[in-house]
Every structure is written in structure tokens, then in C-alpha cells.
């Protein structure tokens, strides 16, 4: 974190599948197995292409967790010539790299071997901790058990994968659960040094879910949590809020220094009712501070060489591209 500087990454969002083995009560992203439940290859490639042409540096592969455990899914993924969604993700990541955009995958829970294998085509990866509390919203989501999430973040640390995580606020956790969640992240980072950013994301109610009428977290609560994150987390971890989900200009005053992935091309498929601000308008949100574009892998990890060798040329090229843009 550098004082006075607010960073963001220019991305395209690729929801490879909406099928998911979890059933989080706040989520509208997940869908049943049905026609169209896997994003066609032609759409992935055209989105990547549009991304590259629009100056995006990050291909965000975010999709349902362990869709292969849902009845009938295998048939759909086989139509594309793959046995698992992760094989599809691997192959599309290779295409992304070839086209000139860096993969960042958040596929939910992966085991050590899956992480190691996918890590070889990713510049960084992510998984929201959400919360360390056992909450009713997660009672049908085996992958949201805190110990499972923490276990994967520990594996990512062992594998030296630059990592994004975060808290989802207002899903039934208490203020002390938020403290505990941030302390867990701090302790993981102390041991492995791999956490590059922590997202403080506010729950947004979705029509048709059981949490449709659930109250949203107040601005003060979000701000208090950002303050708490600043106290608990070391300075080298960025604190991110998504600028489409809350009044970012007020939250920046609370200690935020990153606006995450913003897309000039794709919508936020997790929160489709919240459009991204235009990149040009981000400057209005941040007041007197300076807006700086970044890659999905932070400079610190580039310097340490925490990326697969095959990405070395591309990281170098994109770093030059964004520096060039910032001096224009
Ligand atoms: O567009 C989005 N980006 C999301 N991102 C992407 C994030 O903003 C950027 O990919 C990172 O800042 C890397 O540049 C996530 C990344 C993670 O690893 C974990 C969770 C999220 C959540 C979202 C999200 O809901 N919408
Ligand atoms: C990709 C991330 O999106 C978040 N997510 C899922 N559903 C919602 C919602 N209704 N409001 C805000 N964030 C949500 C979760 O934190 C998930 O990990
Ligand atoms: S938030 Fe992620 S894990 Fe939970 S149901 Fe939605 S897609 Fe699945």
C-alpha cells in the first residue's frame, strides 16, 4: 500500500459455468444443470479478444465450485472435449496467455494438486474466506466451511501463489466474527506471505433468494470493518472494495486503497444488477488521490518471481503497457 495511491485492474469476467455444488443463500450466480450451463468456447475466446483489444490485463475465471459433483454436468463438459471444468479452465487460461491477458482464477475450493496444476497457468488466484463463522447462509455449502477455506489458503501459501481473499459482510456474522476472520488472514500471511489483497465486500440482496429481505450492512459497519482491517493487516496487503457495490468515494476515506477488477467489457456476473463505473469516472471517486492501474499479480510478487516461467514475458510486456498508459 502506498499512501495517496488507489489501484485497480482492468479485467474481463469469464463465468465458465454457473453450476455449483454449494447452495449459498445469498447467491443468484448458481444455476441448475441445463442447456447453456457451460460458457461456450467461442464466447470465452471472443470475450478474451475483446478484453485484449480494450486494454484489459486480467482474465478473471470465476465460476461455480465443484460443478462435476452435480448430476448430469459431466455430459455438458464432455461436449467441449473435457472431463472436468478445471481442464476447461486450464485450456482457456492457456488461450488467454497466448492472446496476451493474464489469468486470475477463483474457482472456489481446489485441493493441493489442483491448485499446483492450475497455478502453473495463473498469475494470481483467489478465494473469498467470506467469514470464519458457521452461519445459516452456508448450511448447504460444504465448501464454505471455514476450515476448508482456510485449508486451501494455506495450500496456496505453500505453493507461493499470490492470493486474493476477502470478507463478505452482512451474511449473519457478528462484529467479533469479522475480527476473527481478519486475524486468520493475518496469521496466514505471517506464515506464508502470499496475501496481496483483502476484499471487503458488502452483501447485496438478490430477488428470488431466501435472503431477499435480509438487511444490508450499514455504511458505518463497512467503514468500521475497513478500519479494523487496516489495524489487523500489515501494510503490504491492499484493502479492496468493489466500486460497483457501495459508495466507494466514502469508503476510500475509511482506508481503502484498491478498487479491484473493473471491466470495460463484461458485467459483474455475481452482482449483475450493479454496473461497473466507467474507468474514466474512477478518478471522480478517489478525490485528490492518484489512480494507478495494476496487474492482477502485485509488483512485490513479480519482484520475488512468484509466477510461472511461461508468464514472464507477458507480465513484463503488460507492466510496460500500463506504465505507458499512466504517463499519457
Ligand atoms: O468482478 C468481480 N471481481 C471479483 N474478484 C476479482 C478481483 O476484483 C480482481 O480479480 C483482483 O483484484 C485481481 O486483480 C474477486 C477475486 C477473487 O479472487 C475473489 C473474489 C472476487 C469477487 C469478485 C466479484 O464479485 N466481482
Ligand atoms: C465471488 C464472490 O461474490 C460474493 N457474492 C456472492 N453473492 C453475493 C451477494 N449477494 N452480494 C455480494 N457478494 C456476493 C461472494 O463473496 C463470492 O465469494
Ligand atoms: S457464492 Fe459461489 S459457492 Fe456460493 S452458491 Fe454462489 S457460486 Fe456457489
Tab-separated table of C-alpha atoms and ligand atoms in Angstrom:
chain	number	residue	atom	x	y	z
A	1	UNK	CA	0.000	0.000	0.000
A	2	UNK	CA	1.367	3.436	-0.967
A	3	UNK	CA	-0.267	6.481	0.650
A	4	UNK	CA	-2.259	8.631	-1.759
A	5	UNK	CA	-2.475	5.968	-4.460
A	6	UNK	CA	-5.564	3.968	-5.359
A	7	UNK	CA	-5.078	0.989	-7.660
A	8	UNK	CA	-7.337	-1.046	-9.919
A	9	UNK	CA	-7.036	-3.745	-12.543
A	10	UNK	CA	-8.701	-3.790	-15.962
A	11	UNK	CA	-10.356	-7.194	-16.390
A	12	UNK	CA	-12.800	-9.378	-18.255
A	13	UNK	CA	-15.054	-11.703	-16.266
A	14	UNK	CA	-15.424	-15.278	-17.600
A	15	UNK	CA	-18.075	-17.317	-15.756
A	16	UNK	CA	-17.127	-20.719	-17.223
A	17	UNK	CA	-20.103	-22.361	-15.535
A	18	UNK	CA	-22.906	-21.314	-13.195
A	19	UNK	CA	-23.361	-24.843	-11.916
A	20	UNK	CA	-22.167	-25.175	-8.320
A	21	UNK	CA	-22.097	-27.833	-5.606
A	22	UNK	CA	-22.711	-25.214	-2.906
A	23	UNK	CA	-26.019	-23.553	-2.143
A	24	UNK	CA	-25.185	-20.195	-0.536
A	25	UNK	CA	-28.431	-18.492	0.489
A	26	UNK	CA	-27.328	-15.081	-0.838
A	27	UNK	CA	-26.275	-16.196	-4.326
A	28	UNK	CA	-28.040	-15.872	-7.682
A	29	UNK	CA	-24.990	-16.863	-9.711
A	30	UNK	CA	-25.607	-20.607	-9.384
A	31	UNK	CA	-27.997	-22.365	-11.791
A	32	UNK	CA	-29.080	-25.979	-12.220
A	33	UNK	CA	-27.506	-28.270	-14.835
A	34	UNK	CA	-29.242	-27.321	-18.092
A	35	UNK	CA	-28.555	-26.343	-21.692
A	36	UNK	CA	-26.191	-23.413	-21.773
A	37	UNK	CA	-24.737	-24.104	-18.310
A	38	UNK	CA	-21.179	-24.076	-19.658
A	39	UNK	CA	-19.872	-20.925	-21.337
A	40	UNK	CA	-19.149	-21.858	-24.969
A	41	UNK	CA	-15.551	-21.784	-26.120
A	42	UNK	CA	-16.374	-19.295	-28.875
A	43	UNK	CA	-17.759	-16.895	-26.227
A	44	UNK	CA	-14.715	-17.324	-23.993
A	45	UNK	CA	-12.375	-16.607	-26.892
A	46	UNK	CA	-14.359	-13.622	-28.186
A	47	UNK	CA	-14.528	-12.139	-24.662
A	48	UNK	CA	-10.775	-12.575	-24.242
A	49	UNK	CA	-10.223	-10.977	-27.628
A	50	UNK	CA	-12.437	-8.008	-26.802
A	51	UNK	CA	-10.625	-7.724	-23.473
A	52	UNK	CA	-7.221	-7.594	-25.102
A	53	UNK	CA	-8.469	-5.033	-27.636
A	54	UNK	CA	-9.882	-2.902	-24.795
A	55	UNK	CA	-6.592	-2.864	-22.922
A	56	UNK	CA	-7.576	-5.392	-20.241
A	57	UNK	CA	-4.722	-7.200	-18.495
A	58	UNK	CA	-6.663	-9.725	-16.376
A	59	UNK	CA	-8.880	-12.665	-17.373
A	60	UNK	CA	-10.972	-13.378	-14.282
A	61	UNK	CA	-12.132	-17.015	-14.378
A	62	UNK	CA	-14.775	-17.213	-11.662
A	63	UNK	CA	-17.329	-19.997	-11.603
A	64	UNK	CA	-19.364	-22.469	-9.567
A	65	UNK	CA	-17.493	-24.697	-7.144
A	66	UNK	CA	-17.054	-28.403	-7.942
A	67	UNK	CA	-19.796	-28.498	-10.626
A	68	UNK	CA	-18.732	-32.054	-11.508
A	69	UNK	CA	-20.472	-33.264	-8.333
A	70	UNK	CA	-23.846	-32.158	-9.723
A	71	UNK	CA	-25.858	-34.821	-11.604
A	72	UNK	CA	-25.613	-34.551	-15.369
A	73	UNK	CA	-22.835	-31.946	-15.512
A	74	UNK	CA	-20.271	-34.330	-16.996
A	75	UNK	CA	-22.331	-34.669	-20.166
A	76	UNK	CA	-22.166	-30.911	-20.756
A	77	UNK	CA	-18.460	-30.506	-20.164
A	78	UNK	CA	-17.717	-33.545	-22.361
A	79	UNK	CA	-19.401	-31.787	-25.271
A	80	UNK	CA	-16.415	-29.447	-25.268
A	81	UNK	CA	-13.992	-32.342	-25.100
A	82	UNK	CA	-13.072	-32.020	-21.390
A	83	UNK	CA	-13.626	-34.301	-18.410
A	84	UNK	CA	-13.719	-31.533	-15.788
A	85	UNK	CA	-14.352	-27.797	-15.586
A	86	UNK	CA	-10.786	-27.370	-14.333
A	87	UNK	CA	-9.384	-28.912	-17.543
A	88	UNK	CA	-11.511	-26.433	-19.480
A	89	UNK	CA	-10.257	-23.593	-17.280
A	90	UNK	CA	-6.645	-24.703	-17.789
A	91	UNK	CA	-7.040	-24.766	-21.551
A	92	UNK	CA	-8.815	-21.398	-21.702
A	93	UNK	CA	-6.089	-19.953	-19.468
A	94	UNK	CA	-3.506	-21.106	-21.998
A	95	UNK	CA	-5.530	-19.336	-24.711
A	96	UNK	CA	-5.678	-16.194	-22.570
A	97	UNK	CA	-1.900	-16.216	-22.144
A	98	UNK	CA	-1.377	-16.736	-25.859
A	99	UNK	CA	-3.695	-13.808	-26.611
A	100	UNK	CA	-1.905	-11.557	-24.136
A	101	UNK	CA	-4.009	-11.377	-20.964
A	102	UNK	CA	-3.158	-12.767	-17.503
A	103	UNK	CA	-5.401	-15.417	-15.888
A	104	UNK	CA	-6.657	-14.955	-12.301
A	105	UNK	CA	-8.817	-17.897	-11.238
A	106	UNK	CA	-11.340	-18.064	-8.408
A	107	UNK	CA	-12.970	-21.463	-8.797
A	108	UNK	CA	-13.944	-21.976	-5.174
A	109	UNK	CA	-12.302	-24.862	-3.320
A	110	UNK	CA	-9.417	-26.688	-5.014
A	111	UNK	CA	-7.210	-29.330	-3.421
A	112	UNK	CA	-3.422	-29.047	-3.233
A	113	UNK	CA	-2.791	-30.875	-6.510
A	114	UNK	CA	-5.445	-28.905	-8.396
A	115	UNK	CA	-4.023	-25.639	-7.068
A	116	UNK	CA	-0.497	-26.614	-8.036
A	117	UNK	CA	-1.598	-27.619	-11.538
A	118	UNK	CA	-3.791	-24.557	-12.207
A	119	UNK	CA	-1.227	-22.323	-10.547
A	120	UNK	CA	1.011	-23.064	-13.482
A	121	UNK	CA	-1.229	-21.051	-15.847
A	122	UNK	CA	-2.293	-18.290	-13.416
A	123	UNK	CA	-0.630	-15.016	-12.468
A	124	UNK	CA	-2.604	-14.969	-9.193
A	125	UNK	CA	-5.558	-16.793	-7.696
A	126	UNK	CA	-8.297	-16.118	-5.184
A	127	UNK	CA	-10.893	-17.415	-2.774
A	128	UNK	CA	-13.080	-15.348	-0.505
A	129	UNK	CA	-12.843	-16.536	3.087
A	130	UNK	CA	-16.325	-14.919	3.462
A	131	UNK	CA	-16.315	-15.437	7.260
A	132	UNK	CA	-14.904	-17.768	9.904
A	133	UNK	CA	-18.361	-18.062	11.476
A	134	UNK	CA	-20.691	-21.020	10.974
A	135	UNK	CA	-23.739	-19.232	9.599
A	136	UNK	CA	-27.132	-20.475	8.372
A	137	UNK	CA	-26.486	-18.942	4.901
A	138	UNK	CA	-23.776	-21.582	4.426
A	139	UNK	CA	-25.592	-24.589	5.858
A	140	UNK	CA	-25.952	-26.183	2.397
A	141	UNK	CA	-22.472	-25.168	1.221
A	142	UNK	CA	-19.860	-27.735	2.266
A	143	UNK	CA	-17.160	-25.694	0.534
A	144	UNK	CA	-17.872	-22.654	2.716
A	145	UNK	CA	-16.857	-24.376	5.943
A	146	UNK	CA	-14.245	-22.027	7.419
A	147	UNK	CA	-11.698	-24.816	7.999
A	148	UNK	CA	-11.972	-25.889	4.347
A	149	UNK	CA	-11.434	-22.325	3.099
A	150	UNK	CA	-8.540	-21.712	5.462
A	151	UNK	CA	-7.001	-25.040	4.412
A	152	UNK	CA	-6.992	-24.003	0.762
A	153	UNK	CA	-5.474	-20.612	1.559
A	154	UNK	CA	-2.768	-22.430	3.483
A	155	UNK	CA	-2.055	-24.648	0.439
A	156	UNK	CA	-1.858	-21.562	-1.788
A	157	UNK	CA	0.708	-20.151	0.644
A	158	UNK	CA	2.819	-23.312	0.495
A	159	UNK	CA	2.694	-23.089	-3.295
A	160	UNK	CA	3.697	-19.387	-3.288
A	161	UNK	CA	0.609	-18.304	-5.235
A	162	UNK	CA	-0.091	-14.535	-4.961
A	163	UNK	CA	-3.521	-14.603	-3.404
A	164	UNK	CA	-6.719	-12.557	-3.162
A	165	UNK	CA	-9.213	-13.204	-0.386
A	166	UNK	CA	-11.830	-11.282	1.478
A	167	UNK	CA	-14.843	-10.988	3.753
A	168	UNK	CA	-18.465	-10.890	2.720
A	169	UNK	CA	-20.159	-8.532	5.180
A	170	UNK	CA	-23.721	-8.831	6.401
A	171	UNK	CA	-24.434	-12.532	5.862
A	172	UNK	CA	-25.113	-13.312	9.517
A	173	UNK	CA	-21.698	-12.845	11.087
A	174	UNK	CA	-21.097	-10.736	14.204
A	175	UNK	CA	-18.539	-7.931	14.647
A	176	UNK	CA	-16.299	-10.298	16.584
A	177	UNK	CA	-16.511	-12.837	13.736
A	178	UNK	CA	-15.155	-10.105	11.444
A	179	UNK	CA	-12.229	-9.542	13.775
A	180	UNK	CA	-11.552	-13.257	13.886
A	181	UNK	CA	-11.751	-13.558	10.083
A	182	UNK	CA	-9.211	-10.756	9.623
A	183	UNK	CA	-6.929	-12.292	12.263
A	184	UNK	CA	-6.994	-15.614	10.431
A	185	UNK	CA	-5.964	-13.889	7.188
A	186	UNK	CA	-3.216	-12.012	9.018
A	187	UNK	CA	-1.894	-15.231	10.511
A	188	UNK	CA	-1.858	-16.991	7.113
A	189	UNK	CA	0.058	-14.054	5.645
A	190	UNK	CA	2.520	-14.053	8.535
A	191	UNK	CA	3.317	-17.689	7.832
A	192	UNK	CA	3.425	-17.650	4.024
A	193	UNK	CA	3.499	-14.001	2.855
A	194	UNK	CA	1.160	-14.640	-0.085
A	195	UNK	CA	-1.904	-12.463	0.592
A	196	UNK	CA	-1.782	-9.494	-1.776
A	197	UNK	CA	-5.233	-8.057	-1.170
A	198	UNK	CA	-8.289	-8.442	1.038
A	199	UNK	CA	-11.694	-7.585	-0.400
A	200	UNK	CA	-14.250	-6.091	1.975
A	201	UNK	CA	-17.399	-6.918	0.028
A	202	UNK	CA	-20.885	-5.986	1.173
A	203	UNK	CA	-23.778	-8.413	0.788
A	204	UNK	CA	-26.328	-7.240	-1.821
A	205	UNK	CA	-29.757	-8.889	-1.504
A	206	UNK	CA	-30.989	-10.777	-4.555
A	207	UNK	CA	-34.588	-11.205	-5.614
A	208	UNK	CA	-35.742	-14.797	-5.501
A	209	UNK	CA	-33.239	-15.906	-2.839
A	210	UNK	CA	-34.164	-16.701	0.759
A	211	UNK	CA	-32.133	-13.650	1.816
A	212	UNK	CA	-34.102	-11.307	-0.450
A	213	UNK	CA	-35.388	-9.271	2.522
A	214	UNK	CA	-32.245	-9.568	4.643
A	215	UNK	CA	-30.886	-6.185	5.803
A	216	UNK	CA	-27.810	-4.800	4.073
A	217	UNK	CA	-24.776	-3.791	6.132
A	218	UNK	CA	-24.800	-0.108	7.083
A	219	UNK	CA	-22.110	2.170	5.675
A	220	UNK	CA	-20.703	2.615	9.199
A	221	UNK	CA	-20.289	-1.144	9.561
A	222	UNK	CA	-18.421	-1.389	6.283
A	223	UNK	CA	-16.237	1.545	7.274
A	224	UNK	CA	-15.567	0.070	10.736
A	225	UNK	CA	-14.507	-3.199	9.119
A	226	UNK	CA	-12.156	-1.385	6.746
A	227	UNK	CA	-10.627	0.388	9.759
A	228	UNK	CA	-10.325	-2.917	11.559
A	229	UNK	CA	-8.676	-4.482	8.506
A	230	UNK	CA	-6.146	-1.628	8.446
A	231	UNK	CA	-5.361	-2.252	12.111
A	232	UNK	CA	-5.065	-6.025	11.880
A	233	UNK	CA	-3.443	-6.471	8.460
A	234	UNK	CA	0.128	-5.410	7.645
A	235	UNK	CA	0.714	-2.508	5.262
A	236	UNK	CA	1.779	-4.664	2.346
A	237	UNK	CA	-1.750	-6.056	1.962
A	238	UNK	CA	-4.125	-3.933	-0.116
A	239	UNK	CA	-7.664	-3.368	1.054
A	240	UNK	CA	-10.098	-3.601	-1.811
A	241	UNK	CA	-13.731	-2.658	-2.190
A	242	UNK	CA	-15.678	-3.290	-5.367
A	243	UNK	CA	-16.648	0.191	-6.626
A	244	UNK	CA	-19.976	-1.050	-8.024
A	245	UNK	CA	-21.457	-2.327	-4.750
A	246	UNK	CA	-21.335	0.659	-2.408
A	247	UNK	CA	-20.468	4.324	-2.263
A	248	UNK	CA	-16.787	3.943	-2.979
A	249	UNK	CA	-15.925	7.614	-2.518
A	250	UNK	CA	-16.958	7.469	1.148
A	251	UNK	CA	-15.241	4.151	1.786
A	252	UNK	CA	-11.960	5.374	0.358
A	253	UNK	CA	-11.840	7.801	3.254
A	254	UNK	CA	-12.025	4.797	5.599
A	255	UNK	CA	-8.726	3.322	4.378
A	256	UNK	CA	-9.393	1.502	1.117
A	257	UNK	CA	-6.527	1.598	-1.401
A	258	UNK	CA	-7.724	-0.669	-4.219
A	259	UNK	CA	-10.818	-0.912	-6.395
A	260	UNK	CA	-10.183	-4.423	-7.709
A	261	UNK	CA	-11.036	-5.635	-11.144
A	262	UNK	CA	-13.119	-3.191	-13.159
A	263	UNK	CA	-14.311	-4.166	-16.605
A	264	UNK	CA	-14.928	-2.052	-19.691
A	265	UNK	CA	-16.245	-5.196	-21.434
A	266	UNK	CA	-18.132	-7.608	-19.151
A	267	UNK	CA	-20.670	-7.260	-16.339
A	268	UNK	CA	-20.211	-8.427	-12.727
A	269	UNK	CA	-21.980	-11.799	-13.063
A	270	UNK	CA	-22.170	-12.232	-9.286
A	271	UNK	CA	-23.892	-8.850	-8.850
A	272	UNK	CA	-25.367	-8.244	-12.321
A	273	UNK	CA	-27.699	-5.500	-11.055
A	274	UNK	CA	-24.659	-3.363	-10.195
A	275	UNK	CA	-22.898	-1.996	-13.319
A	276	UNK	CA	-19.224	-1.058	-13.216
A	277	UNK	CA	-18.398	2.624	-13.180
A	278	UNK	CA	-16.646	3.794	-16.344
A	279	UNK	CA	-12.895	3.636	-15.828
A	280	UNK	CA	-12.711	7.346	-16.656
A	281	UNK	CA	-15.104	8.019	-13.767
A	282	UNK	CA	-12.990	6.187	-11.181
A	283	UNK	CA	-10.985	9.380	-10.900
A	284	UNK	CA	-14.072	11.185	-9.576
A	285	UNK	CA	-14.465	8.589	-6.819
A	286	UNK	CA	-10.972	8.925	-5.402
A	287	UNK	CA	-10.776	12.664	-4.768
A	288	UNK	CA	-7.246	14.033	-4.538
A	289	UNK	CA	-5.572	10.636	-4.675
A	290	UNK	CA	-3.846	9.250	-7.721
A	291	UNK	CA	-5.382	6.411	-9.714
A	292	UNK	CA	-2.910	3.778	-10.796
A	293	UNK	CA	-3.536	0.748	-12.941
A	294	UNK	CA	-2.004	-2.536	-11.726
A	295	UNK	CA	-1.784	-6.145	-12.863
A	296	UNK	CA	-3.597	-8.959	-11.037
A	297	UNK	CA	-0.192	-10.032	-9.684
A	298	UNK	CA	1.221	-7.286	-7.461
A	299	UNK	CA	4.719	-5.893	-8.123
A	300	UNK	CA	6.072	-7.366	-4.895
A	301	UNK	CA	5.408	-10.889	-6.183
A	302	UNK	CA	6.754	-10.081	-9.635
A	303	UNK	CA	9.981	-8.989	-7.931
A	304	UNK	CA	10.071	-12.234	-5.935
A	305	UNK	CA	9.489	-14.336	-9.061
A	306	UNK	CA	6.284	-15.882	-7.668
A	307	UNK	CA	4.819	-16.706	-11.066
A	308	UNK	CA	5.189	-19.492	-13.607
A	309	UNK	CA	8.072	-19.065	-16.014
A	310	UNK	CA	5.741	-19.121	-19.031
A	311	UNK	CA	4.190	-15.792	-17.859
A	312	UNK	CA	7.447	-13.933	-17.566
A	313	UNK	CA	7.400	-12.239	-20.997
A	314	UNK	CA	3.718	-11.311	-20.781
A	315	UNK	CA	3.994	-9.836	-17.278
A	316	UNK	CA	6.886	-7.730	-18.491
A	317	UNK	CA	5.009	-6.524	-21.553
A	318	UNK	CA	1.776	-5.686	-19.699
A	319	UNK	CA	3.703	-3.886	-16.975
A	320	UNK	CA	5.200	-1.639	-19.652
A	321	UNK	CA	1.765	-1.133	-21.256
A	322	UNK	CA	0.144	0.085	-18.033
A	323	UNK	CA	3.068	2.323	-17.155
A	324	UNK	CA	2.882	3.860	-20.597
A	325	UNK	CA	-0.848	4.495	-20.147
A	326	UNK	CA	-0.395	6.181	-16.769
A	327	UNK	CA	2.010	8.747	-18.214
A	328	UNK	CA	-0.327	9.717	-21.044
B	1	LIG	O1	-15.818	-8.567	-10.840
B	1	LIG	C1	-15.679	-9.132	-9.755
B	1	LIG	N1	-14.453	-9.428	-9.352
B	1	LIG	C2	-14.234	-10.151	-8.243
B	1	LIG	N2	-12.970	-10.541	-7.932
B	1	LIG	C3	-11.893	-10.080	-8.803
B	1	LIG	C4	-10.980	-9.047	-8.229
B	1	LIG	O2	-11.617	-7.818	-8.132
B	1	LIG	C5	-9.740	-8.973	-9.110
B	1	LIG	O3	-9.678	-10.126	-9.910
B	1	LIG	C6	-8.483	-8.959	-8.258
B	1	LIG	O4	-8.350	-7.691	-7.658
B	1	LIG	C7	-7.174	-9.230	-9.052
B	1	LIG	O5	-6.849	-8.169	-9.873
B	1	LIG	C8	-12.720	-11.482	-6.977
B	1	LIG	C9	-11.460	-12.090	-6.930
B	1	LIG	C10	-11.237	-13.078	-6.014
B	1	LIG	O6	-10.059	-13.721	-6.053
B	1	LIG	C11	-12.234	-13.439	-5.082
B	1	LIG	C12	-13.487	-12.835	-5.140
B	1	LIG	C13	-13.762	-11.867	-6.104
B	1	LIG	C14	-15.021	-11.301	-6.254
B	1	LIG	C15	-15.296	-10.543	-7.396
B	1	LIG	C16	-16.621	-10.158	-7.793
B	1	LIG	O7	-17.609	-10.455	-7.118
B	1	LIG	N3	-16.766	-9.452	-8.956
B	2	LIG	C1	-17.310	-14.123	-5.824
B	2	LIG	C2	-17.810	-13.690	-4.512
B	2	LIG	O1	-19.017	-12.975	-4.680
B	2	LIG	C3	-19.604	-12.868	-3.416
B	2	LIG	N1	-21.069	-12.870	-3.505
B	2	LIG	C4	-21.913	-13.886	-3.785
B	2	LIG	N2	-23.189	-13.478	-3.668
B	2	LIG	C5	-23.164	-12.178	-3.297
B	2	LIG	C6	-24.170	-11.204	-2.977
B	2	LIG	N3	-25.480	-11.494	-2.999
B	2	LIG	N4	-23.771	-9.964	-2.656
B	2	LIG	C7	-22.449	-9.648	-2.609
B	2	LIG	N5	-21.477	-10.517	-2.880
B	2	LIG	C8	-21.819	-11.782	-3.213
B	2	LIG	C9	-19.025	-13.989	-2.554
B	2	LIG	O2	-18.189	-13.407	-1.586
B	2	LIG	C10	-18.206	-14.785	-3.539
B	2	LIG	O3	-17.091	-15.398	-2.948
B	3	LIG	S1	-21.384	-17.905	-3.969
B	3	LIG	FE1	-20.045	-19.280	-5.198
B	3	LIG	S2	-20.083	-21.153	-3.913
B	3	LIG	FE2	-21.831	-19.985	-3.202
B	3	LIG	S3	-23.559	-20.796	-4.405
B	3	LIG	FE3	-22.736	-18.967	-5.454
B	3	LIG	S4	-21.375	-19.801	-6.965
B	3	LIG	FE4	-21.696	-21.394	-5.453
